[in-house]
Coordinates of C-alpha atoms in Angstrom, one line a residue:
X1 CA -38.1 -25.2 -12.3
X2 CA -36.0 -22.9 -10.1
X3 CA -33.5 -20.8 -11.5
X4 CA -30.0 -20.7 -10.2
X5 CA -28.0 -17.5 -10.2
X6 CA -24.5 -16.9 -9.2
X7 CA -23.8 -14.5 -6.4
X8 CA -22.4 -11.3 -7.5
X9 CA -18.9 -10.5 -6.4
X10 CA -18.9 -7.0 -4.9
X11 CA -15.7 -7.2 -2.9
X12 CA -12.4 -9.1 -3.9
X13 CA -11.4 -12.3 -2.1
X14 CA -9.5 -12.1 1.1
X15 CA -5.8 -12.5 0.9
X16 CA -5.8 -10.8 -2.6
X17 CA -5.0 -7.6 -3.4
X18 CA -6.0 -5.3 -6.3
X19 CA -3.5 -4.6 -9.0
X20 CA -2.4 -1.1 -9.5
X21 CA -0.5 0.1 -12.5
X22 CA 1.8 3.3 -12.8
X23 CA 0.0 6.1 -14.6
X24 CA 3.3 7.0 -16.6
X25 CA 4.8 3.7 -17.7
X26 CA 1.9 1.1 -17.0
X27 CA 4.3 -1.2 -14.8
X28 CA 2.5 -3.1 -12.0
X29 CA 3.3 -1.1 -8.7
X30 CA 4.2 -3.2 -5.6
X31 CA 5.6 -0.3 -3.1
X32 CA 2.5 0.5 -0.8
X33 CA 3.4 4.2 -1.1
X34 CA 3.5 4.1 -4.9
X35 CA 0.3 2.2 -5.0
X36 CA -1.5 4.9 -2.8
X37 CA -0.3 7.6 -5.2
X38 CA -0.7 5.6 -8.6
X39 CA 2.8 6.7 -9.8
X40 CA 6.2 4.6 -9.8
X41 CA 9.1 6.1 -8.1
X42 CA 10.7 7.0 -11.7
X43 CA 7.5 8.4 -13.3
X44 CA 6.2 10.5 -10.1
X45 CA 5.7 14.2 -11.4
X46 CA 6.2 15.3 -7.8
X47 CA 10.0 15.7 -7.3
X48 CA 9.7 15.5 -3.5
X49 CA 8.5 12.0 -3.7
X50 CA 11.0 10.7 -6.1
X51 CA 13.5 8.2 -4.6
X52 CA 16.5 9.4 -6.0
X53 CA 19.9 9.0 -4.2
X54 CA 22.7 11.3 -4.9
X55 CA 26.0 10.2 -3.6
X56 CA 28.6 12.7 -3.1
X57 CA 32.6 12.4 -2.9
X58 CA 33.7 13.6 0.6
X59 CA 36.9 14.0 2.0
X60 CA 37.8 11.8 5.3
X61 CA 37.1 13.3 8.6
X62 CA 40.5 14.5 10.1
X63 CA 41.2 12.4 13.1
X64 CA 39.2 9.4 12.4

């Protein structure tokens, strides 16, 4: 009797991407840059890569 063995899956199927979670909060990452780093934008310990926006009140430019 011939034994039938299932072929080992060494690579993930095409069209699917590997799921990556944040190292800090454990949420799934969707942004390609965050996925590469392994940190979400809120949890990233490197302050240079955080996506913070600081709005500053400014006076209007004279003449415009």
